[in-house]
Amino acid sequence: MDTSILDKAIVFAVNAHRGKERRGKGFPYIVHPLEAVAIASTMTNDQELLAAAALHDTVEDTDVTLSAIRREFGDRVADLVEAESDITFEGRNSEESWRFRKEESIERLSAASNDVKIVALADKLSNIRAIYRDYQAIGDKVWDLFSVKDAAAHQWHFQGLARALKSLDATFAYKEFVETIDKVF
């Protein structure tokens, strides 16, 4: 098996996220993209999809540009990373634009290919796992870790994601995603 594109993507992501911590978690940010790769690997062995899972937050959360991803990894990986990146709404801060960004994300995912959905599910399952771990430790105070502190808003978002990703419902990852959403909410 040729893993060269995945290997390169992991090194690239490690360098892009170097020195960053996962939102108050006390561990390096890179743990999240690596968990996304591990989750995606339960659904596919497509090395470009796995590379996109490793890189999914580089454009959104670092100074890496989409053109740099395209140059280093090609159009398919760049398109998958772009599909997983939040859009921005000019003139609004992240809290004000949260609902709009999440609605747009759910709509895009509903119409997306299963390749895009695999990368998204890997990311979202990693996220809901982290929320569940924190919820187990601190209960409803978990929502204070987010800019949007309303648990019902997060429930709406994750349930919308589950509907958008339903074409993957035969996978273990999707089943775990839905079960974990139910445990949190």
XYZ file of N, CA, C and O in Angstrom:
740
model
N 0.846 -1.181 0.000
C 0.000 0.000 0.000
C 0.890 1.242 0.000
O 1.807 1.353 0.802
N 0.598 2.146 -0.902
C 1.348 3.401 -0.985
C 0.699 4.435 -0.072
O -0.380 4.938 -0.360
N 1.348 4.753 1.030
C 0.821 5.723 1.994
C 1.530 7.075 1.910
O 1.409 7.893 2.824
N 2.248 7.304 0.818
C 3.086 8.509 0.757
C 2.279 9.803 0.883
O 2.728 10.739 1.560
N 1.086 9.886 0.289
C 0.313 11.135 0.393
C -0.209 11.328 1.814
O -0.221 12.440 2.341
N -0.612 10.251 2.466
C -1.055 10.348 3.859
C 0.118 10.721 4.761
O -0.008 11.608 5.619
N 1.246 10.082 4.576
C 2.430 10.399 5.376
C 2.782 11.877 5.249
O 3.035 12.562 6.251
N 2.775 12.366 4.024
C 3.096 13.773 3.762
C 2.054 14.687 4.423
O 2.399 15.719 5.007
N 0.786 14.310 4.338
C -0.288 15.123 4.928
C -0.162 15.187 6.443
O -0.383 16.245 7.055
N 0.187 14.071 7.064
C 0.343 14.062 8.524
C 1.478 14.986 8.952
O 1.322 15.798 9.869
N 2.607 14.902 8.271
C 3.738 15.785 8.594
C 3.349 17.245 8.373
O 3.640 18.126 9.199
N 2.669 17.512 7.263
C 2.213 18.871 6.945
C 1.287 19.382 8.054
O 1.426 20.516 8.524
N 0.323 18.559 8.472
C -0.625 18.963 9.515
C 0.079 19.178 10.848
O -0.229 20.134 11.575
N 1.024 18.304 11.187
C 1.790 18.474 12.427
C 2.481 19.830 12.415
O 2.432 20.582 13.405
N 3.114 20.178 11.314
C 3.803 21.463 11.230
C 2.825 22.635 11.260
O 3.094 23.656 11.899
N 1.680 22.511 10.587
C 0.695 23.597 10.553
C 0.109 23.873 11.937
O -0.154 25.021 12.291
N -0.101 22.817 12.719
C -0.728 22.956 14.040
C 0.286 23.011 15.183
O -0.110 23.033 16.355
N 1.571 23.059 14.844
C 2.637 23.045 15.858
C 2.405 24.117 16.920
O 2.130 25.270 16.621
N 2.503 23.700 18.184
C 2.398 24.635 19.297
C 0.976 24.996 19.688
O 0.772 25.718 20.658
N -0.017 24.492 18.962
C -1.406 24.830 19.269
C -2.017 23.757 20.167
O -1.726 22.578 20.038
N -2.878 24.223 21.063
C -3.568 23.327 21.981
C -5.014 23.174 21.533
O -5.625 24.125 21.032
N -5.566 22.001 21.716
C -6.975 21.769 21.419
C -7.797 22.495 22.470
O -7.671 22.222 23.656
N -8.608 23.421 22.090
C -9.466 24.286 22.887
C -9.519 23.950 24.386
O -10.464 23.326 24.871
N -8.513 24.382 25.101
C -8.502 24.225 26.550
C -8.409 22.798 27.046
O -8.732 22.510 28.192
N -7.961 21.884 26.210
C -7.950 20.468 26.584
C -6.639 20.039 27.239
O -6.588 18.978 27.847
N -5.582 20.802 27.050
C -4.316 20.425 27.640
C -3.528 19.415 26.825
O -2.599 18.802 27.338
N -3.899 19.223 25.567
C -3.115 18.346 24.696
C -2.966 18.999 23.330
O -3.741 19.888 22.963
N -1.964 18.579 22.566
C -1.690 19.212 21.278
C -2.864 19.086 20.304
O -3.527 18.041 20.244
N -3.105 20.138 19.547
C -4.214 20.162 18.594
C -4.146 19.002 17.606
O -5.176 18.459 17.206
N -2.951 18.599 17.213
C -2.775 17.579 16.180
C -3.459 16.264 16.541
O -3.789 15.462 15.659
N -3.717 16.044 17.815
C -4.406 14.815 18.227
C -5.766 14.708 17.526
O -6.168 13.624 17.102
N -6.467 15.827 17.375
C -7.791 15.803 16.716
C -7.700 15.384 15.247
O -8.411 14.452 14.842
N -6.873 16.014 14.422
C -6.783 15.538 13.026
C -6.327 14.084 12.917
O -6.798 13.354 12.036
N -5.452 13.657 13.809
C -5.018 12.255 13.770
C -6.159 11.315 14.155
O -6.302 10.230 13.583
N -6.980 11.722 15.108
C -8.160 10.921 15.444
C -9.116 10.875 14.247
O -9.698 9.828 13.950
N -9.259 11.996 13.544
C -10.107 12.017 12.348
C -9.591 11.036 11.303
O -10.380 10.329 10.649
N -8.279 10.958 11.129
C -7.693 9.977 10.196
C -8.044 8.564 10.640
O -8.468 7.725 9.821
N -7.894 8.283 11.918
C -8.195 6.939 12.434
C -9.667 6.593 12.198
O -9.992 5.474 11.788
N -10.553 7.533 12.422
C -11.985 7.297 12.197
C -12.254 7.080 10.714
O -12.954 6.132 10.334
N -11.712 7.952 9.867
C -11.926 7.804 8.418
C -11.411 6.455 7.922
O -12.012 5.847 7.023
N -10.337 5.973 8.520
C -9.753 4.702 8.074
C -10.656 3.508 8.372
O -10.461 2.433 7.805
N -11.660 3.692 9.231
C -12.630 2.611 9.452
C -13.666 2.559 8.333
O -14.414 1.590 8.232
N -13.678 3.601 7.486
C -14.656 3.672 6.394
C -14.030 3.539 5.017
O -14.735 3.259 4.048
N -12.722 3.800 4.914
C -12.065 3.782 3.608
C -10.564 3.570 3.778
O -10.011 3.899 4.829
N -9.932 3.053 2.733
C -8.469 3.028 2.709
C -7.945 3.964 1.617
O -6.774 3.930 1.283
N -8.816 4.804 1.082
C -8.462 5.791 0.064
C -7.494 6.802 0.697
O -7.871 7.579 1.585
N -6.259 6.783 0.247
C -5.209 7.592 0.871
C -5.446 9.093 0.722
O -5.065 9.872 1.598
N -6.086 9.517 -0.356
C -6.391 10.944 -0.495
C -7.469 11.377 0.494
O -7.392 12.475 1.054
N -8.455 10.523 0.744
C -9.466 10.843 1.754
C -8.830 10.913 3.138
O -9.145 11.808 3.937
N -7.952 9.986 3.430
C -7.273 9.999 4.725
C -6.371 11.227 4.855
O -6.298 11.838 5.930
N -5.717 11.607 3.765
C -4.897 12.828 3.776
C -5.778 14.048 4.050
O -5.405 14.929 4.838
N -6.940 14.099 3.417
C -7.862 15.221 3.643
C -8.320 15.251 5.104
O -8.456 16.331 5.689
N -8.544 14.084 5.701
C -8.923 14.040 7.118
C -7.800 14.630 7.980
O -8.067 15.373 8.934
N -6.562 14.325 7.654
C -5.423 14.875 8.403
C -5.333 16.389 8.258
O -4.944 17.094 9.188
N -5.713 16.885 7.098
C -5.556 18.304 6.767
C -6.821 19.126 6.977
O -6.824 20.333 6.731
N -7.910 18.508 7.426
C -9.220 19.159 7.372
C -9.300 20.492 8.109
O -10.091 21.349 7.721
N -8.512 20.722 9.130
C -8.566 21.983 9.875
C -7.441 22.952 9.526
O -7.371 24.039 10.102
N -6.571 22.599 8.618
C -5.410 23.468 8.365
C -5.814 24.816 7.775
O -5.250 25.840 8.167
N -6.773 24.839 6.853
C -7.171 26.102 6.229
C -8.003 26.930 7.200
O -7.854 28.149 7.289
N -8.860 26.259 7.944
C -9.766 26.949 8.868
C -9.051 27.467 10.108
O -9.390 28.533 10.612
N -8.063 26.738 10.614
C -7.495 27.054 11.930
C -6.026 27.447 11.937
O -5.457 27.661 13.009
N -5.394 27.517 10.780
C -3.995 27.943 10.723
C -3.859 28.963 9.596
O -4.834 29.309 8.941
N -2.638 29.397 9.345
C -2.434 30.357 8.254
C -2.182 29.673 6.907
O -1.851 30.328 5.927
N -2.381 28.368 6.839
C -2.231 27.630 5.576
C -3.392 27.997 4.656
O -4.538 28.064 5.078
N -3.076 28.232 3.398
C -4.108 28.581 2.425
C -4.556 27.348 1.647
O -3.823 26.351 1.556
N -5.728 27.450 1.080
C -6.236 26.371 0.241
C -5.339 26.165 -0.976
O -5.102 25.033 -1.399
N -4.786 27.249 -1.496
C -3.888 27.105 -2.651
C -2.620 26.337 -2.259
O -2.080 25.581 -3.079
N -2.160 26.491 -1.027
C -0.996 25.712 -0.574
C -1.346 24.229 -0.494
O -0.536 23.376 -0.889
N -2.530 23.917 -0.003
C -2.979 22.514 0.041
C -3.076 21.967 -1.383
O -2.612 20.855 -1.670
N -3.647 22.739 -2.278
C -3.800 22.321 -3.676
C -2.433 22.077 -4.321
O -2.226 21.090 -5.013
N -1.496 22.971 -4.057
C -0.149 22.852 -4.619
C 0.567 21.599 -4.093
O 1.219 20.870 -4.841
N 0.423 21.329 -2.799
C 1.127 20.215 -2.165
C 0.454 18.862 -2.379
O 1.125 17.836 -2.450
N -0.895 18.864 -2.453
C -1.623 17.592 -2.417
C -2.578 17.360 -3.580
O -3.168 16.282 -3.673
N -2.726 18.359 -4.449
C -3.573 18.174 -5.617
C -5.010 18.636 -5.407
O -5.426 18.961 -4.293
N -5.741 18.627 -6.512
C -7.099 19.164 -6.513
C -8.057 18.381 -5.633
O -8.862 18.966 -4.905
N -8.025 17.074 -5.692
C -9.006 16.281 -4.943
C -8.876 16.511 -3.444
O -9.871 16.754 -2.751
N -7.670 16.435 -2.920
C -7.464 16.652 -1.479
C -7.867 18.080 -1.115
O -8.562 18.301 -0.117
N -7.466 19.051 -1.920
C -7.820 20.450 -1.644
C -9.330 20.643 -1.666
O -9.887 21.345 -0.804
N -10.013 20.027 -2.618
C -11.472 20.159 -2.687
C -12.141 19.536 -1.462
O -13.126 20.067 -0.946
N -11.615 18.420 -0.988
C -12.160 17.786 0.214
C -11.928 18.659 1.450
O -12.819 18.801 2.297
N -10.752 19.251 1.556
C -10.459 20.154 2.680
C -11.364 21.383 2.603
O -11.934 21.809 3.620
N -11.530 21.923 1.416
C -12.393 23.096 1.250
C -13.833 22.778 1.655
O -14.491 23.586 2.321
N -14.315 21.624 1.271
C -15.687 21.229 1.604
C -15.892 21.099 3.108
O -17.006 21.280 3.609
N -14.830 20.819 3.849
C -14.918 20.639 5.298
C -14.644 21.935 6.058
O -14.783 21.988 7.279
N -14.288 23.000 5.364
C -13.957 24.270 6.019
C -15.193 25.155 6.131
O -15.981 25.249 5.193
N -15.355 25.790 7.299
C -16.455 26.732 7.500
C -16.298 27.927 6.568
O -15.173 28.373 6.301
N -17.419 28.455 6.118
C -17.381 29.705 5.384
C -17.407 30.845 6.396
O -17.755 30.636 7.563
N -17.052 32.038 5.972
C -17.091 33.187 6.875
C -18.177 34.149 6.411
O -18.501 34.213 5.230
N -18.740 34.867 7.362
C -19.739 35.877 7.072
C -19.143 37.215 7.456
O -18.868 37.462 8.638
N -18.933 38.061 6.476
C -18.318 39.366 6.708
C -19.198 40.218 7.622
O -20.421 40.200 7.525
N -18.553 40.958 8.499
C -19.250 41.888 9.365
C -19.890 41.253 10.586
O -20.597 41.932 11.322
N -19.675 39.971 10.788
C -20.232 39.306 11.970
C -19.118 38.549 12.673
O -18.274 37.955 12.029
N -19.160 38.582 14.004
C -18.175 37.789 14.731
C -18.599 36.322 14.689
O -19.687 35.987 14.225
N -17.747 35.439 15.192
C -18.016 34.000 15.070
C -19.275 33.585 15.828
O -20.013 32.712 15.372
N -19.553 34.222 16.959
C -20.759 33.864 17.702
C -22.015 34.289 16.942
O -22.981 33.531 16.837
N -22.009 35.499 16.387
C -23.167 35.987 15.632
C -23.432 35.162 14.381
O -24.569 34.959 13.983
N -22.380 34.683 13.746
C -22.540 33.960 12.495
C -22.671 32.448 12.683
O -22.865 31.713 11.715
N -22.610 31.975 13.930
C -22.580 30.543 14.214
C -23.731 29.809 13.552
O -23.520 28.839 12.822
N -24.956 30.231 13.776
C -26.131 29.529 13.231
C -26.088 29.526 11.706
O -26.363 28.500 11.080
N -25.740 30.646 11.097
C -25.662 30.718 9.633
C -24.612 29.751 9.093
O -24.844 29.049 8.113
N -23.436 29.730 9.739
C -22.370 28.825 9.300
C -22.782 27.370 9.439
O -22.526 26.551 8.556
N -23.440 27.047 10.538
C -23.851 25.658 10.767
C -24.977 25.247 9.816
O -24.979 24.124 9.308
N -25.931 26.129 9.543
C -26.993 25.830 8.571
C -26.389 25.570 7.196
O -26.767 24.620 6.511
N -25.447 26.425 6.811
C -24.803 26.278 5.513
C -24.029 24.977 5.440
O -24.061 24.265 4.432
N -23.346 24.621 6.522
C -22.581 23.385 6.565
C -23.492 22.167 6.424
O -23.184 21.228 5.680
N -24.607 22.166 7.122
C -25.553 21.052 7.040
C -26.110 20.938 5.623
O -26.203 19.833 5.070
N -26.463 22.054 5.019
C -26.980 22.041 3.642
C -25.934 21.508 2.661
O -26.243 20.687 1.796
N -24.700 21.989 2.786
C -23.632 21.512 1.899
C -23.411 20.016 2.062
O -23.258 19.292 1.082
N -23.372 19.544 3.313
C -23.136 18.125 3.560
C -24.281 17.261 3.046
O -24.054 16.157 2.556
N -25.491 17.744 3.152
C -26.640 16.976 2.668
C -26.502 16.659 1.184
O -26.893 15.576 0.740
N -25.952 17.587 0.434
C -25.827 17.428 -1.018
C -24.460 16.894 -1.443
O -24.224 16.669 -2.629
N -23.572 16.671 -0.504
C -22.184 16.312 -0.821
C -22.042 14.839 -1.202
O -22.892 14.006 -0.898
N -20.907 14.554 -1.815
C -20.547 13.169 -2.145
C -20.216 12.409 -0.866
O -19.909 13.017 0.172
N -20.225 11.093 -0.943
C -19.837 10.299 0.227
C -18.381 10.520 0.598
O -18.022 10.397 1.771
N -17.524 10.868 -0.356
C -16.127 11.182 -0.028
C -16.060 12.366 0.936
O -15.349 12.320 1.951
N -16.783 13.427 0.626
C -16.831 14.601 1.503
C -17.421 14.203 2.851
O -16.931 14.607 3.907
N -18.475 13.401 2.813
C -19.143 12.997 4.051
C -18.235 12.156 4.946
O -18.310 12.264 6.170
N -17.386 11.340 4.361
C -16.455 10.536 5.171
C -15.508 11.447 5.948
O -15.293 11.255 7.155
N -14.947 12.436 5.291
C -14.046 13.375 5.970
C -14.815 14.142 7.043
O -14.337 14.294 8.178
N -16.019 14.587 6.712
C -16.827 15.340 7.682
C -17.200 14.477 8.878
O -17.100 14.921 10.028
N -17.639 13.246 8.628
C -18.019 12.370 9.736
C -16.827 12.094 10.646
O -16.969 12.078 11.881
N -15.663 11.908 10.069
C -14.464 11.678 10.884
C -14.212 12.858 11.815
O -13.938 12.679 13.013
N -14.333 14.071 11.302
C -14.158 15.283 12.102
C -15.244 15.396 13.164
O -14.966 15.598 14.350
N -16.493 15.244 12.744
C -17.617 15.463 13.661
C -17.682 14.392 14.746
O -18.043 14.688 15.886
N -17.345 13.150 14.416
C -17.317 12.111 15.443
C -16.224 12.408 16.470
O -16.443 12.270 17.677
N -15.064 12.837 16.013
C -14.007 13.229 16.946
C -14.492 14.358 17.856
O -14.255 14.338 19.067
N -15.208 15.333 17.275
C -15.716 16.458 18.068
C -16.732 16.012 19.115
O -16.649 16.426 20.278
N -17.706 15.190 18.712
C -18.742 14.791 19.671
C -18.161 13.854 20.738
O -18.600 13.876 21.884
N -17.152 13.068 20.390
C -16.471 12.255 21.406
C -15.864 13.157 22.480
O -15.960 12.878 23.672
N -15.206 14.233 22.038
C -14.574 15.162 22.985
C -15.623 15.844 23.855
O -15.428 16.003 25.070
N -16.732 16.240 23.249
C -17.810 16.865 24.011
C -18.346 15.875 25.047
O -18.574 16.230 26.202
N -18.536 14.634 24.634
C -19.061 13.620 25.550
C -18.105 13.386 26.728
O -18.544 13.307 27.881
N -16.802 13.306 26.441
C -15.827 13.131 27.531
C -15.909 14.301 28.513
O -15.922 14.112 29.731
N -15.976 15.511 27.960
C -16.071 16.691 28.819
C -17.403 16.715 29.572
O -17.455 17.087 30.744
N -18.466 16.329 28.902
C -19.790 16.289 29.534
C -19.786 15.319 30.715
O -20.352 15.608 31.768
N -19.122 14.180 30.540
C -19.009 13.206 31.624
C -18.266 13.801 32.818
O -18.577 13.498 33.968
N -17.292 14.640 32.546
C -16.463 15.205 33.611
C -17.091 16.428 34.277
O -17.015 16.572 35.498
N -17.726 17.310 33.474
C -18.182 18.588 34.045
C -19.659 18.888 33.808
O -20.137 19.973 34.142
N -20.379 17.949 33.208
C -21.816 18.137 33.010
C -22.124 19.304 32.086
O -21.403 19.565 31.124
N -23.180 20.033 32.411
C -23.642 21.121 31.545
C -22.658 22.282 31.432
O -22.810 23.130 30.551
N -21.646 22.311 32.271
C -20.615 23.351 32.151
C -19.812 23.179 30.862
O -19.077 24.075 30.468
N -19.962 22.027 30.206
C -19.267 21.798 28.942
C -19.599 22.895 27.932
O -18.749 23.293 27.140
N -20.817 23.405 27.968
C -21.238 24.407 26.976
C -20.545 25.737 27.190
O -20.472 26.547 26.272
N -20.004 25.966 28.384
C -19.248 27.194 28.644
C -17.922 27.216 27.882
O -17.301 28.269 27.758
N -17.503 26.061 27.367
C -16.256 25.984 26.605
C -16.410 26.530 25.185
O -15.427 26.702 24.474
N -17.643 26.787 24.772
C -17.939 27.210 23.393
C -18.380 28.668 23.354
O -18.885 29.199 24.342
N -18.234 29.291 22.185
C -18.711 30.665 22.042
C -20.237 30.702 22.100
O -20.818 31.639 22.634
N -20.902 29.688 21.567
C -22.351 29.539 21.700
C -22.578 28.573 22.855
O -22.171 27.417 22.803
N -23.223 29.056 23.894
C -23.315 28.308 25.145
C -24.643 27.574 25.323
O -24.848 26.914 26.328
N -25.514 27.663 24.362
C -26.839 27.047 24.432
C -26.772 25.588 23.979
O -26.519 25.302 22.809
N -27.000 24.660 24.912
C -26.953 23.228 24.586
C -27.947 22.876 23.482
O -27.645 22.037 22.625
N -29.116 23.503 23.483
C -30.129 23.205 22.455
C -29.626 23.564 21.057
O -29.939 22.871 20.082
N -28.845 24.613 20.949
C -28.280 24.993 19.646
C -27.301 23.922 19.169
O -27.301 23.549 17.987
N -26.488 23.410 20.061
C -25.541 22.352 19.698
C -26.285 21.060 19.358
O -25.896 20.349 18.427
N -27.342 20.782 20.081
C -28.154 19.598 19.777
C -28.744 19.721 18.373
O -28.671 18.780 17.574
N -29.317 20.873 18.043
C -29.852 21.117 16.705
C -28.763 20.876 15.652
O -28.998 20.218 14.637
N -27.562 21.406 15.923
C -26.466 21.291 14.969
C -26.074 19.826 14.754
O -26.001 19.354 13.618
N -25.821 19.106 15.825
C -25.375 17.718 15.678
C -26.465 16.823 15.099
O -26.172 15.932 14.298
N -27.705 17.048 15.451
C -28.779 16.253 14.851
C -28.917 16.564 13.362
O -29.185 15.669 12.559
N -28.707 17.817 12.979
C -28.704 18.186 11.563
C -27.561 17.517 10.817
O -27.725 17.050 9.681
N -26.400 17.452 11.453
C -25.265 16.761 10.845
C -25.570 15.277 10.656
O -25.252 14.694 9.618
N -26.197 14.669 11.651
C -26.537 13.246 11.554
C -27.474 13.004 10.367
O -27.291 12.036 9.611
N -28.449 13.876 10.177
C -29.344 13.739 9.009
C -28.568 13.917 7.708
O -28.765 13.179 6.747
N -27.672 14.889 7.673
C -26.898 15.171 6.456
C -25.948 14.026 6.108
O -25.645 13.798 4.937
N -25.486 13.300 7.109
C -24.506 12.227 6.913
C -25.154 10.837 6.857
O -24.458 9.830 6.828
N -26.458 10.785 6.808
C -27.204 9.521 6.903
C -26.825 8.508 5.829
O -26.942 7.301 6.052
N -26.330 8.944 4.694
C -25.926 7.981 3.651
C -24.792 7.079 4.128
O -24.512 6.054 3.512
N -24.154 7.428 5.234
C -23.078 6.606 5.812
C -23.588 5.749 6.971
O -22.796 5.212 7.749
N -24.900 5.592 7.076
C -25.473 4.927 8.252
C -25.110 3.454 8.405
O -25.318 2.883 9.469
N -24.538 2.844 7.381
C -24.102 1.445 7.504
C -22.726 1.329 8.161
O -22.293 0.227 8.491
N -22.056 2.446 8.386
C -20.706 2.398 8.963
C -20.761 2.429 10.476
O -21.674 2.997 11.085
N -19.760 1.824 11.085
C -19.623 1.855 12.538
C -19.481 3.305 13.017
O -20.043 3.678 14.052
N -18.752 4.112 12.269
C -18.510 5.502 12.671
C -19.830 6.272 12.761
O -20.046 7.030 13.714
N -20.702 6.090 11.789
C -21.991 6.794 11.828
C -22.817 6.327 13.025
O -23.421 7.135 13.730
N -22.857 5.027 13.246
C -23.621 4.495 14.374
C -23.096 5.056 15.691
O -23.873 5.457 16.570
N -21.773 5.115 15.842
C -21.188 5.697 17.051
C -21.533 7.179 17.160
O -21.818 7.684 18.257
N -21.524 7.884 16.039
C -21.848 9.312 16.011
C -23.252 9.544 16.574
O -23.447 10.341 17.488
N -24.221 8.823 16.050
C -25.611 8.980 16.482
C -25.769 8.577 17.951
O -26.431 9.280 18.735
N -25.156 7.486 18.345
C -25.240 7.037 19.749
C -24.626 8.063 20.699
O -25.159 8.328 21.788
N -23.514 8.661 20.287
C -22.843 9.638 21.151
C -23.653 10.928 21.224
O -23.745 11.547 22.301
N -24.260 11.333 20.132
C -25.164 12.505 20.165
C -26.267 12.249 21.181
O -26.585 13.112 22.011
N -26.854 11.057 21.133
C -27.941 10.724 22.071
C -27.455 10.745 23.519
O -28.191 11.155 24.419
N -26.221 10.324 23.767
C -25.681 10.328 25.129
C -25.468 11.740 25.633
O -25.676 12.029 26.819
N -25.045 12.632 24.742
C -24.767 14.016 25.151
C -26.061 14.794 25.370
O -26.179 15.571 26.316
N -27.039 14.562 24.490
C -28.254 15.365 24.549
C -29.447 14.569 25.055
O -30.525 15.013 25.202
